[in-house]
Amino acid sequence: MIIVSPSLLSANFLNLEKDIEMFNKSNAQWLHYDVMDGNFVPNITFGPQILKQVCTITDKFIDVHIMVVNPLETIDYFENCRIDMLTFHYEAVNDLQQCNAVIDKIHEKGIQAGISIKPNTPVEILEPILHKIDMVLIMSVEPGFGGQKFMPNMLGKCDWLHDYRRKNNLNYLIQIDGGINYETGKMAVEHHCDCLVAGSYCFNNPISFDHGVNSLLSLKKENQ
Ligand code: DX5
Ligand code: ZN
């Protein structure tokens, strides 16, 4: 079963409660929450205060993607939020020992740990830490904004992660984020992605939010 994680970045912030109710009623399993600091990426979004309130109106899995220069400190800012998965960027620390420290801190809080790489970062660099992470997030656009065009040449990274997982008997999830719609989602599923993040395709879907979610959820079945 494919996991669909609609990205709140594309929600209508003037009507956030309504959009979260729409998400709650849908078949989407996760909610993707993009934290940007205006430093690691050229954009600023939302932080712990808003997430704390969001968590009070949904029981679904909270999937937080932090695009910040200081993941180790940022974890503490979210102390009072109910987070299920916390994903940080390898490029924010650029050092495997530091990555280990971030992963350990996330796990100590009882949260699953994900690591993400930007399009220009080779996936093989993550090899020494793959045994201890719960998810790898492959960015299929440059992080910073919703509504960008999918980069199909990122799919080779998903194949590599799938092979490595099988050969080493590991269990991490493979997530992809950026430019996902029905066509690109189909490609991602064919390249072994387990979890599809989709912002504009769900929240700005011309038919409906449910249509966006359900068409992505149907992908696994078609390829099985
Ligand atoms: C981009 C964010 C994404 C974004 C995806 O940096 O990490 O989660 O919301 O938006 P779409 O699906 O519109 O490309
Ligand atoms: Zn994201």
Short mmCIF file of C-alpha atoms and ligand atoms in Angstrom, two decimals:
data_model
loop_
_atom_site.label_atom_id
_atom_site.label_comp_id
_atom_site.label_asym_id
_atom_site.label_seq_id
_atom_site.Cartn_x
_atom_site.Cartn_y
_atom_site.Cartn_z
CA MET A 1 0.00 0.00 0.00
CA ILE A 2 1.31 3.41 -0.99
CA ILE A 3 1.42 6.09 1.68
CA VAL A 4 0.20 9.51 0.59
CA SER A 5 1.42 12.52 2.55
CA PRO A 6 -0.27 15.75 1.41
CA SER A 7 1.99 18.74 2.02
CA LEU A 8 0.37 21.44 4.11
CA LEU A 9 2.50 24.02 2.28
CA SER A 10 -0.14 24.13 -0.44
CA ALA A 11 -3.11 24.48 1.93
CA ASN A 12 -5.19 27.63 2.19
CA PHE A 13 -3.83 29.29 5.34
CA LEU A 14 -6.84 31.57 5.57
CA ASN A 15 -8.90 28.44 6.02
CA LEU A 16 -6.46 26.02 7.57
CA GLU A 17 -8.96 24.28 9.82
CA LYS A 18 -11.25 23.57 6.88
CA ASP A 19 -8.36 22.16 4.85
CA ILE A 20 -7.26 19.92 7.71
CA GLU A 21 -10.82 18.65 8.13
CA MET A 22 -10.81 17.85 4.41
CA PHE A 23 -7.52 15.99 4.92
CA ASN A 24 -8.94 14.16 7.97
CA LYS A 25 -11.92 12.89 5.95
CA SER A 26 -9.70 11.77 3.06
CA ASN A 27 -7.85 8.46 2.67
CA ALA A 28 -4.44 10.12 3.02
CA GLN A 29 -2.52 8.49 5.84
CA TRP A 30 0.14 11.13 6.64
CA LEU A 31 0.31 14.92 6.85
CA HIS A 32 3.55 16.46 5.51
CA TYR A 33 4.68 19.60 7.36
CA ASP A 34 7.50 21.60 5.73
CA VAL A 35 9.59 23.70 8.09
CA MET A 36 11.82 26.22 6.27
CA ASP A 37 14.16 28.67 7.96
CA GLY A 38 15.00 31.14 5.18
CA ASN A 39 18.62 30.03 5.46
CA PHE A 40 18.91 26.39 4.43
CA VAL A 41 16.34 27.18 1.74
CA PRO A 42 15.27 30.54 0.28
CA ASN A 43 11.84 30.54 1.93
CA ILE A 44 10.26 30.70 5.39
CA THR A 45 7.19 28.69 6.32
CA PHE A 46 5.83 27.68 9.70
CA GLY A 47 7.17 26.27 12.94
CA PRO A 48 6.24 24.53 16.19
CA GLN A 49 3.46 26.85 17.33
CA ILE A 50 1.30 26.23 14.31
CA LEU A 51 2.10 22.51 14.32
CA LYS A 52 1.05 22.23 17.97
CA GLN A 53 -2.37 23.57 17.05
CA VAL A 54 -2.61 21.49 13.88
CA CYS A 55 -1.97 18.34 15.93
CA THR A 56 -4.98 19.08 18.10
CA ILE A 57 -7.35 18.69 15.14
CA THR A 58 -5.92 15.58 13.48
CA ASP A 59 -5.09 12.09 14.69
CA LYS A 60 -3.20 11.16 11.55
CA PHE A 61 0.52 10.48 11.22
CA ILE A 62 2.54 13.73 11.37
CA ASP A 63 5.44 13.74 8.90
CA VAL A 64 7.71 16.73 9.55
CA HIS A 65 10.36 17.76 7.00
CA ILE A 66 12.81 20.28 8.45
CA MET A 67 14.76 22.35 5.92
CA VAL A 68 16.90 24.19 8.45
CA VAL A 69 20.63 24.71 9.01
CA ASN A 70 20.56 23.50 12.63
CA PRO A 71 18.54 20.29 12.93
CA LEU A 72 20.00 19.34 16.31
CA GLU A 73 18.65 22.51 17.98
CA THR A 74 15.46 22.58 15.92
CA ILE A 75 14.35 19.22 17.35
CA ASP A 76 14.01 20.89 20.76
CA TYR A 77 11.75 23.65 19.43
CA PHE A 78 9.20 20.93 18.60
CA GLU A 79 9.23 19.46 22.11
CA ASN A 80 5.50 20.04 22.64
CA CYS A 81 4.33 18.77 19.27
CA ARG A 82 3.06 15.29 18.51
CA ILE A 83 5.41 14.25 15.71
CA ASP A 84 5.59 10.72 14.27
CA MET A 85 8.40 11.14 11.72
CA LEU A 86 11.05 13.86 11.71
CA THR A 87 13.17 14.21 8.57
CA PHE A 88 16.23 16.44 8.37
CA HIS A 89 18.69 17.20 5.57
CA TYR A 90 22.09 15.58 5.22
CA GLU A 91 23.38 18.83 3.66
CA ALA A 92 22.50 20.77 6.82
CA VAL A 93 25.23 18.90 8.71
CA ASN A 94 27.40 17.46 5.90
CA ASP A 95 29.00 15.02 8.28
CA LEU A 96 28.06 11.45 9.15
CA GLN A 97 28.95 11.73 12.81
CA GLN A 98 26.71 14.78 13.11
CA CYS A 99 23.97 12.88 11.31
CA ASN A 100 24.28 10.13 13.88
CA ALA A 101 23.85 12.66 16.68
CA VAL A 102 20.70 14.08 15.07
CA ILE A 103 19.23 10.62 14.45
CA ASP A 104 19.95 9.55 18.04
CA LYS A 105 18.32 12.69 19.42
CA ILE A 106 15.19 12.15 17.31
CA HIS A 107 14.97 8.52 18.45
CA GLU A 108 15.47 9.51 22.09
CA LYS A 109 12.29 11.57 21.78
CA GLY A 110 10.43 8.47 20.62
CA ILE A 111 10.10 9.80 17.06
CA GLN A 112 11.02 7.98 13.84
CA ALA A 113 13.98 9.54 12.04
CA GLY A 114 14.19 10.35 8.34
CA ILE A 115 17.06 11.79 6.33
CA SER A 116 16.67 13.78 3.14
CA ILE A 117 19.00 14.67 0.29
CA LYS A 118 18.75 17.50 -2.24
CA PRO A 119 18.94 16.76 -5.98
CA ASN A 120 22.69 17.36 -6.24
CA THR A 121 23.63 15.04 -3.37
CA PRO A 122 24.50 11.45 -4.30
CA VAL A 123 22.47 8.87 -2.37
CA GLU A 124 25.45 6.56 -1.76
CA ILE A 125 26.78 9.07 0.74
CA LEU A 126 24.08 7.85 3.18
CA GLU A 127 25.29 4.23 3.16
CA PRO A 128 26.96 4.23 6.62
CA ILE A 129 23.77 5.44 8.36
CA LEU A 130 21.06 3.59 6.45
CA HIS A 131 20.90 0.83 9.06
CA LYS A 132 19.71 3.26 11.72
CA ILE A 133 17.18 5.42 9.91
CA ASP A 134 13.45 4.87 9.42
CA MET A 135 13.03 6.73 6.13
CA VAL A 136 15.00 8.32 3.28
CA LEU A 137 13.41 11.30 1.57
CA ILE A 138 14.56 11.87 -1.99
CA MET A 139 13.96 15.46 -3.09
CA SER A 140 12.74 15.52 -6.68
CA VAL A 141 12.88 19.36 -6.82
CA GLU A 142 15.21 21.87 -5.17
CA PRO A 143 13.67 22.30 -1.72
CA GLY A 144 12.04 25.63 -0.93
CA PHE A 145 8.78 25.89 -2.84
CA GLY A 146 5.72 23.90 -3.82
CA GLY A 147 4.52 23.61 -7.39
CA GLN A 148 7.88 22.93 -9.07
CA LYS A 149 8.61 20.49 -11.90
CA PHE A 150 9.52 16.90 -11.04
CA MET A 151 13.12 15.84 -11.81
CA PRO A 152 12.89 12.31 -13.25
CA ASN A 153 16.63 11.73 -12.98
CA MET A 154 16.17 11.42 -9.20
CA LEU A 155 14.46 8.06 -9.68
CA GLY A 156 17.79 6.22 -9.95
CA LYS A 157 18.39 7.11 -6.29
CA CYS A 158 15.14 5.33 -5.37
CA ASP A 159 16.22 2.21 -7.26
CA TRP A 160 19.56 2.26 -5.46
CA LEU A 161 17.84 2.61 -2.07
CA HIS A 162 15.51 -0.27 -2.92
CA ASP A 163 18.41 -2.56 -3.94
CA TYR A 164 20.43 -1.62 -0.90
CA ARG A 165 17.47 -2.24 1.42
CA ARG A 166 16.86 -5.68 -0.06
CA LYS A 167 20.51 -6.74 -0.08
CA ASN A 168 21.02 -5.64 3.51
CA ASN A 169 17.68 -6.72 4.88
CA LEU A 170 16.75 -3.21 6.06
CA ASN A 171 13.33 -1.66 6.56
CA TYR A 172 13.56 2.08 5.92
CA LEU A 173 10.82 3.69 3.86
CA ILE A 174 11.59 5.47 0.59
CA GLN A 175 9.76 8.79 0.30
CA ILE A 176 9.81 11.24 -2.59
CA ASP A 177 8.91 14.93 -2.45
CA GLY A 178 8.49 17.56 -5.16
CA GLY A 179 6.41 17.75 -8.33
CA ILE A 180 4.36 14.64 -7.58
CA ASN A 181 1.15 14.20 -9.57
CA TYR A 182 -0.50 11.09 -11.02
CA GLU A 183 2.07 10.65 -13.83
CA THR A 184 5.19 11.38 -11.78
CA GLY A 185 3.75 9.45 -8.82
CA LYS A 186 3.33 6.45 -11.10
CA MET A 187 6.99 6.70 -12.10
CA ALA A 188 8.02 7.01 -8.46
CA VAL A 189 6.03 3.91 -7.49
CA GLU A 190 7.58 1.98 -10.38
CA HIS A 191 10.94 3.00 -8.91
CA HIS A 192 9.99 1.56 -5.50
CA CYS A 193 8.89 4.65 -3.56
CA ASP A 194 6.72 3.78 -0.55
CA CYS A 195 5.53 7.26 0.33
CA LEU A 196 4.52 10.10 -2.00
CA VAL A 197 4.49 13.68 -0.74
CA ALA A 198 2.16 15.83 -2.80
CA GLY A 199 1.32 19.46 -2.11
CA SER A 200 -0.23 21.24 -5.06
CA TYR A 201 -1.55 18.03 -6.64
CA CYS A 202 -3.72 17.42 -3.55
CA PHE A 203 -4.61 20.87 -2.24
CA ASN A 204 -4.92 22.60 -5.62
CA ASN A 205 -6.33 19.64 -7.52
CA PRO A 206 -8.78 20.87 -10.20
CA ILE A 207 -11.18 17.99 -9.48
CA SER A 208 -10.87 17.66 -5.71
CA PHE A 209 -8.49 16.99 -2.86
CA ASP A 210 -9.93 13.47 -2.59
CA HIS A 211 -9.36 12.85 -6.27
CA GLY A 212 -5.68 13.78 -5.91
CA VAL A 213 -5.21 11.56 -2.86
CA ASN A 214 -7.16 8.59 -4.24
CA SER A 215 -5.44 8.62 -7.62
CA LEU A 216 -2.06 8.42 -5.88
CA LEU A 217 -3.33 5.69 -3.53
CA SER A 218 -4.47 3.65 -6.52
CA LEU A 219 -0.98 3.47 -7.99
CA LYS A 220 0.34 0.47 -6.11
CA LYS A 221 -2.60 -1.65 -7.16
CA GLU A 222 -2.07 -0.87 -10.83
CA ASN A 223 1.55 -1.93 -10.64
CA GLN A 224 1.13 -5.01 -8.49
C1 DX5 B 1 9.41 21.63 -1.15
C2 DX5 B 1 8.67 20.89 -0.07
C3 DX5 B 1 7.58 20.04 -0.57
C4 DX5 B 1 6.48 20.80 -1.27
C5 DX5 B 1 5.99 19.90 -2.39
O1 DX5 B 1 10.62 22.07 -0.66
O2 DX5 B 1 9.56 20.03 0.64
O3 DX5 B 1 7.04 19.21 0.45
O4 DX5 B 1 5.40 21.12 -0.44
O5 DX5 B 1 5.07 20.60 -3.15
P1 DX5 B 1 4.58 20.06 -4.57
O6 DX5 B 1 4.00 18.70 -4.34
O7 DX5 B 1 3.60 21.08 -5.00
O8 DX5 B 1 5.81 20.00 -5.46
ZN ZN B 2 8.68 18.53 2.03
#
